[in-house]
Structure formats: C-alpha cells, structure tokens
Amino acid sequence: MSYSLNIKPRIKKIYPFYQLSDELFRIGAQVGITFDIKDPHNHMWTLVNSMDGTKTINEVISFITSRFPEVTKADVLNAIHQLNEMGSLESSEESQYENEDLNINRYIGNVNYYSHYTKLGSDKSTVQDTLKKSKVTLLGLGGGGTNVLMMLSGLGIGNIKALDYD
C-alpha cells in the first residue's frame, strides 16, 4: 500500500457504478475497463458508496466495520487495495484543472483521460503538468505540420516553436 489512510478516496469520476441485480454491481461502462462485482451480502456495494470523497480511509473502515461486524479492518483494506489495483479509485482532492479558469480548465478532458492510468495516492494531473512544462520544436508547417501544431496546442504543450522555410 503506497497511500495514506488519511486520503479521502472515491470511485473515479469518469467511472459510473450501478447495480445490475441484488447481488451484482458494475464499475465502469467501457470495454476493457469495466468490472462486474458479485456481492451477495452488499459489503462491497456499501463500501463503494461510502467512498464518496468525504471520508478518509480510516473513516470508511470504521463505517463498514460498524455496519457489518463480520467484516474486519483487514477485509476493508484488502477490498480498497483490490479496487485501487483495478484502477477504480482516486483521491477526492480536486485537480488545479478543475477550476473555473478557462485557461487551465480547458485541459480537464486530458486530465480525466490520463486518470485512467493513475491509482489512489497519485496525482492525476501529473501528465498534464509535464506537458505544460514541455518544449517542442515543429519543423515545417505544410498540410501535416499545421494539423500537428493544433494537436500539440490542444494537448497543452507549454512552449511550441514552429519553423517553416518560407
């Protein structure tokens, strides 16, 4: 485990979670990143719903173990670890890209995409921050070069030098 018990976890905003039946629920809605979880006693469903970003992991553990006395702290930690390994969890701390400043907020789609590859305890905006600090030189602004320039700009590359012979 490489995260603090004081983190406030939640299922990633980009993943819906919903019940399929009394004993089965799903996290996600895309091929390859969707998980069906069989849960006959509603332990996991309650856990997932309790991780709404308002409680620390310690508070989630207390909530679940008080609601289900047969569930231990180790059981809850193991379930959280498994959800994290599946790539379903993130910290509820908002990214700097989730504010109203349109110069930063315009990259939230990128940040959400990159969050597919992060786990609990890591900053989902790290890749976008790296792009923001990057420098790229583009040689040639012909038909392909202008399209590449627009894409690099849309990605949020911080410094682009574009050179063309004419």
PDB file of C-alpha atoms in Angstrom:
ATOM      1  CA  MET A   1       0.000   0.000   0.000  1.00  0.00           C
ATOM      2  CA  SER A   2       1.548   3.289  -1.072  1.00  0.00           C
ATOM      3  CA  TYR A   3      -1.098   5.725   0.114  1.00  0.00           C
ATOM      4  CA  SER A   4      -2.071   7.315   3.406  1.00  0.00           C
ATOM      5  CA  LEU A   5      -5.075   6.171   5.439  1.00  0.00           C
ATOM      6  CA  ASN A   6      -6.000   9.866   5.631  1.00  0.00           C
ATOM      7  CA  ILE A   7      -6.715  10.101   1.897  1.00  0.00           C
ATOM      8  CA  LYS A   8     -10.372  10.607   1.035  1.00  0.00           C
ATOM      9  CA  PRO A   9     -10.978   8.022  -1.711  1.00  0.00           C
ATOM     10  CA  ARG A  10     -13.740   7.881  -4.266  1.00  0.00           C
ATOM     11  CA  ILE A  11     -14.528   5.874  -7.352  1.00  0.00           C
ATOM     12  CA  LYS A  12     -13.025   7.845 -10.242  1.00  0.00           C
ATOM     13  CA  LYS A  13     -15.450  10.458 -11.522  1.00  0.00           C
ATOM     14  CA  ILE A  14     -15.045   9.037 -15.016  1.00  0.00           C
ATOM     15  CA  TYR A  15     -16.452   5.631 -13.951  1.00  0.00           C
ATOM     16  CA  PRO A  16     -20.142   5.183 -13.252  1.00  0.00           C
ATOM     17  CA  PHE A  17     -21.110   2.468 -10.796  1.00  0.00           C
ATOM     18  CA  TYR A  18     -24.512   0.879 -10.650  1.00  0.00           C
ATOM     19  CA  GLN A  19     -26.307  -2.248  -9.520  1.00  0.00           C
ATOM     20  CA  LEU A  20     -27.171  -4.910 -12.080  1.00  0.00           C
ATOM     21  CA  SER A  21     -29.085  -7.092  -9.601  1.00  0.00           C
ATOM     22  CA  ASP A  22     -29.381  -7.623  -5.842  1.00  0.00           C
ATOM     23  CA  GLU A  23     -26.059  -9.497  -5.850  1.00  0.00           C
ATOM     24  CA  LEU A  24     -24.137  -7.894  -8.730  1.00  0.00           C
ATOM     25  CA  PHE A  25     -22.894  -4.393  -9.491  1.00  0.00           C
ATOM     26  CA  ARG A  26     -20.668  -2.805 -12.105  1.00  0.00           C
ATOM     27  CA  ILE A  27     -17.943  -0.187 -12.049  1.00  0.00           C
ATOM     28  CA  GLY A  28     -17.296   1.439 -15.422  1.00  0.00           C
ATOM     29  CA  ALA A  29     -19.043   1.426 -18.759  1.00  0.00           C
ATOM     30  CA  GLN A  30     -16.337   0.819 -21.372  1.00  0.00           C
ATOM     31  CA  VAL A  31     -14.936  -2.389 -22.791  1.00  0.00           C
ATOM     32  CA  GLY A  32     -11.693  -3.324 -21.050  1.00  0.00           C
ATOM     33  CA  ILE A  33     -12.185  -1.055 -18.032  1.00  0.00           C
ATOM     34  CA  THR A  34     -15.485  -2.335 -16.696  1.00  0.00           C
ATOM     35  CA  PHE A  35     -15.672  -4.617 -13.684  1.00  0.00           C
ATOM     36  CA  ASP A  36     -18.646  -6.665 -12.530  1.00  0.00           C
ATOM     37  CA  ILE A  37     -18.515  -7.455  -8.830  1.00  0.00           C
ATOM     38  CA  LYS A  38     -20.560 -10.247  -7.259  1.00  0.00           C
ATOM     39  CA  ASP A  39     -21.619  -9.092  -3.814  1.00  0.00           C
ATOM     40  CA  PRO A  40     -24.249 -11.312  -2.161  1.00  0.00           C
ATOM     41  CA  HIS A  41     -24.060  -9.533   1.209  1.00  0.00           C
ATOM     42  CA  ASN A  42     -23.824  -5.931  -0.084  1.00  0.00           C
ATOM     43  CA  HIS A  43     -20.453  -5.414   1.629  1.00  0.00           C
ATOM     44  CA  MET A  44     -18.664  -4.124  -1.485  1.00  0.00           C
ATOM     45  CA  TRP A  45     -21.637  -2.077  -2.704  1.00  0.00           C
ATOM     46  CA  THR A  46     -21.790  -0.353   0.683  1.00  0.00           C
ATOM     47  CA  LEU A  47     -18.014   0.173   0.613  1.00  0.00           C
ATOM     48  CA  VAL A  48     -18.084   1.697  -2.870  1.00  0.00           C
ATOM     49  CA  ASN A  49     -20.938   4.013  -1.906  1.00  0.00           C
ATOM     50  CA  SER A  50     -19.205   5.043   1.321  1.00  0.00           C
ATOM     51  CA  MET A  51     -16.109   6.109  -0.618  1.00  0.00           C
ATOM     52  CA  ASP A  52     -17.731   9.292  -1.867  1.00  0.00           C
ATOM     53  CA  GLY A  53     -14.712  11.512  -1.253  1.00  0.00           C
ATOM     54  CA  THR A  54     -15.945  12.882   2.066  1.00  0.00           C
ATOM     55  CA  LYS A  55     -14.451  10.231   4.373  1.00  0.00           C
ATOM     56  CA  THR A  56     -10.851   9.202   4.954  1.00  0.00           C
ATOM     57  CA  ILE A  57      -9.920   5.556   4.541  1.00  0.00           C
ATOM     58  CA  ASN A  58      -9.901   5.272   8.339  1.00  0.00           C
ATOM     59  CA  GLU A  59     -13.437   6.696   8.486  1.00  0.00           C
ATOM     60  CA  VAL A  60     -14.573   4.300   5.744  1.00  0.00           C
ATOM     61  CA  ILE A  61     -13.111   1.381   7.704  1.00  0.00           C
ATOM     62  CA  SER A  62     -14.985   2.479  10.844  1.00  0.00           C
ATOM     63  CA  PHE A  63     -18.214   2.914   8.901  1.00  0.00           C
ATOM     64  CA  ILE A  64     -18.051  -0.511   7.228  1.00  0.00           C
ATOM     65  CA  THR A  65     -16.922  -2.462  10.299  1.00  0.00           C
ATOM     66  CA  SER A  66     -19.663  -0.867  12.423  1.00  0.00           C
ATOM     67  CA  ARG A  67     -22.293  -1.660   9.782  1.00  0.00           C
ATOM     68  CA  PHE A  68     -21.048  -5.210   9.164  1.00  0.00           C
ATOM     69  CA  PRO A  69     -19.481  -6.646  12.375  1.00  0.00           C
ATOM     70  CA  GLU A  70     -18.324  -9.750  10.487  1.00  0.00           C
ATOM     71  CA  VAL A  71     -16.071  -7.579   8.281  1.00  0.00           C
ATOM     72  CA  THR A  72     -12.623  -6.784   9.683  1.00  0.00           C
ATOM     73  CA  LYS A  73     -10.361  -3.800   9.143  1.00  0.00           C
ATOM     74  CA  ALA A  74      -8.071  -6.073   7.110  1.00  0.00           C
ATOM     75  CA  ASP A  75     -11.043  -7.077   4.909  1.00  0.00           C
ATOM     76  CA  VAL A  76     -11.855  -3.429   4.177  1.00  0.00           C
ATOM     77  CA  LEU A  77      -8.221  -2.555   3.472  1.00  0.00           C
ATOM     78  CA  ASN A  78      -7.946  -5.564   1.170  1.00  0.00           C
ATOM     79  CA  ALA A  79     -11.095  -4.522  -0.728  1.00  0.00           C
ATOM     80  CA  ILE A  80      -9.819  -0.950  -1.076  1.00  0.00           C
ATOM     81  CA  HIS A  81      -6.478  -2.309  -2.289  1.00  0.00           C
ATOM     82  CA  GLN A  82      -8.224  -4.502  -4.873  1.00  0.00           C
ATOM     83  CA  LEU A  83     -10.351  -1.602  -6.125  1.00  0.00           C
ATOM     84  CA  ASN A  84      -7.206   0.504  -6.384  1.00  0.00           C
ATOM     85  CA  GLU A  85      -5.350  -2.223  -8.292  1.00  0.00           C
ATOM     86  CA  MET A  86      -8.305  -2.385 -10.694  1.00  0.00           C
ATOM     87  CA  GLY A  87      -7.681   1.319 -11.304  1.00  0.00           C
ATOM     88  CA  SER A  88     -11.083   2.366  -9.962  1.00  0.00           C
ATOM     89  CA  LEU A  89     -10.039   4.737  -7.150  1.00  0.00           C
ATOM     90  CA  GLU A  90      -8.755   8.276  -6.936  1.00  0.00           C
ATOM     91  CA  SER A  91      -8.262  10.837  -4.198  1.00  0.00           C
ATOM     92  CA  SER A  92     -11.106  13.320  -3.850  1.00  0.00           C
ATOM     93  CA  GLU A  93      -8.668  16.239  -3.904  1.00  0.00           C
ATOM     94  CA  GLU A  94      -9.586  18.409  -6.848  1.00  0.00           C
ATOM     95  CA  SER A  95      -7.012  18.956  -9.569  1.00  0.00           C
ATOM     96  CA  GLN A  96      -5.943  22.504 -10.364  1.00  0.00           C
ATOM     97  CA  TYR A  97      -7.537  21.898 -13.779  1.00  0.00           C
ATOM     98  CA  GLU A  98     -10.992  21.551 -12.226  1.00  0.00           C
ATOM     99  CA  ASN A  99     -11.479  25.242 -11.519  1.00  0.00           C
ATOM    100  CA  GLU A 100     -13.321  27.924 -13.440  1.00  0.00           C
ATOM    101  CA  ASP A 101     -10.231  29.479 -15.067  1.00  0.00           C
ATOM    102  CA  LEU A 102     -10.771  28.543 -18.705  1.00  0.00           C
ATOM    103  CA  ASN A 103      -7.064  28.759 -19.483  1.00  0.00           C
ATOM    104  CA  ILE A 104      -6.494  25.808 -17.166  1.00  0.00           C
ATOM    105  CA  ASN A 105      -9.927  24.170 -17.169  1.00  0.00           C
ATOM    106  CA  ARG A 106      -9.761  23.540 -20.933  1.00  0.00           C
ATOM    107  CA  TYR A 107      -7.412  20.601 -20.243  1.00  0.00           C
ATOM    108  CA  ILE A 108      -9.744  18.764 -17.852  1.00  0.00           C
ATOM    109  CA  GLY A 109     -10.663  16.291 -20.608  1.00  0.00           C
ATOM    110  CA  ASN A 110      -6.985  15.373 -20.937  1.00  0.00           C
ATOM    111  CA  VAL A 111      -6.602  15.075 -17.163  1.00  0.00           C
ATOM    112  CA  ASN A 112      -9.667  12.823 -16.983  1.00  0.00           C
ATOM    113  CA  TYR A 113      -8.253  10.634 -19.758  1.00  0.00           C
ATOM    114  CA  TYR A 114      -4.865  10.332 -18.031  1.00  0.00           C
ATOM    115  CA  SER A 115      -6.642   9.459 -14.773  1.00  0.00           C
ATOM    116  CA  HIS A 116      -7.413   6.031 -16.295  1.00  0.00           C
ATOM    117  CA  TYR A 117      -3.756   5.232 -15.612  1.00  0.00           C
ATOM    118  CA  THR A 118      -3.397   6.605 -12.075  1.00  0.00           C
ATOM    119  CA  LYS A 119      -4.052   4.971  -8.756  1.00  0.00           C
ATOM    120  CA  LEU A 120      -5.036   6.165  -5.305  1.00  0.00           C
ATOM    121  CA  GLY A 121      -2.321   8.362  -3.829  1.00  0.00           C
ATOM    122  CA  SER A 122      -1.036   9.657  -7.165  1.00  0.00           C
ATOM    123  CA  ASP A 123      -1.861  12.994  -8.758  1.00  0.00           C
ATOM    124  CA  LYS A 124      -3.994  12.566 -11.857  1.00  0.00           C
ATOM    125  CA  SER A 125      -2.788  15.904 -13.254  1.00  0.00           C
ATOM    126  CA  THR A 126       0.918  14.938 -13.326  1.00  0.00           C
ATOM    127  CA  VAL A 127       0.929  14.085 -17.036  1.00  0.00           C
ATOM    128  CA  GLN A 128      -0.801  17.360 -17.945  1.00  0.00           C
ATOM    129  CA  ASP A 129       1.665  19.280 -15.753  1.00  0.00           C
ATOM    130  CA  THR A 130       4.537  17.592 -17.615  1.00  0.00           C
ATOM    131  CA  LEU A 131       3.035  18.568 -20.969  1.00  0.00           C
ATOM    132  CA  LYS A 132       2.583  22.127 -19.717  1.00  0.00           C
ATOM    133  CA  LYS A 133       6.329  22.284 -18.914  1.00  0.00           C
ATOM    134  CA  SER A 134       7.365  20.658 -22.218  1.00  0.00           C
ATOM    135  CA  LYS A 135       9.086  22.352 -25.134  1.00  0.00           C
ATOM    136  CA  VAL A 136       8.547  21.179 -28.714  1.00  0.00           C
ATOM    137  CA  THR A 137      10.077  22.382 -31.975  1.00  0.00           C
ATOM    138  CA  LEU A 138       7.985  21.672 -35.046  1.00  0.00           C
ATOM    139  CA  LEU A 139       9.780  21.759 -38.370  1.00  0.00           C
ATOM    140  CA  GLY A 140       7.504  22.502 -41.304  1.00  0.00           C
ATOM    141  CA  LEU A 141       4.027  23.952 -41.304  1.00  0.00           C
ATOM    142  CA  GLY A 142       2.706  22.437 -44.502  1.00  0.00           C
ATOM    143  CA  GLY A 143      -0.514  20.428 -44.582  1.00  0.00           C
ATOM    144  CA  GLY A 144       0.583  17.975 -41.902  1.00  0.00           C
ATOM    145  CA  GLY A 145       2.539  20.471 -39.819  1.00  0.00           C
ATOM    146  CA  THR A 146      -0.397  22.796 -39.209  1.00  0.00           C
ATOM    147  CA  ASN A 147      -2.529  19.877 -38.027  1.00  0.00           C
ATOM    148  CA  VAL A 148       0.243  18.687 -35.710  1.00  0.00           C
ATOM    149  CA  LEU A 149       0.605  22.248 -34.371  1.00  0.00           C
ATOM    150  CA  MET A 150      -3.096  22.384 -33.495  1.00  0.00           C
ATOM    151  CA  MET A 151      -2.935  18.985 -31.790  1.00  0.00           C
ATOM    152  CA  LEU A 152       0.153  19.911 -29.757  1.00  0.00           C
ATOM    153  CA  SER A 153      -1.534  23.113 -28.708  1.00  0.00           C
ATOM    154  CA  GLY A 154      -4.691  21.253 -27.744  1.00  0.00           C
ATOM    155  CA  LEU A 155      -2.668  18.824 -25.646  1.00  0.00           C
ATOM    156  CA  GLY A 156      -1.353  21.741 -23.626  1.00  0.00           C
ATOM    157  CA  ILE A 157       2.311  21.756 -24.627  1.00  0.00           C
ATOM    158  CA  GLY A 158       3.707  24.776 -22.794  1.00  0.00           C
ATOM    159  CA  ASN A 159       6.217  26.020 -25.354  1.00  0.00           C
ATOM    160  CA  ILE A 160       5.981  25.353 -29.091  1.00  0.00           C
ATOM    161  CA  LYS A 161       8.411  26.746 -31.672  1.00  0.00           C
ATOM    162  CA  ALA A 162       7.173  26.286 -35.196  1.00  0.00           C
ATOM    163  CA  LEU A 163       9.589  26.787 -38.077  1.00  0.00           C
ATOM    164  CA  ASP A 164       8.917  26.803 -41.791  1.00  0.00           C
ATOM    165  CA  TYR A 165      11.363  27.653 -44.564  1.00  0.00           C
ATOM    166  CA  ASP A 166       9.097  30.311 -46.097  1.00  0.00           C
TER     167      ASP A 166
END
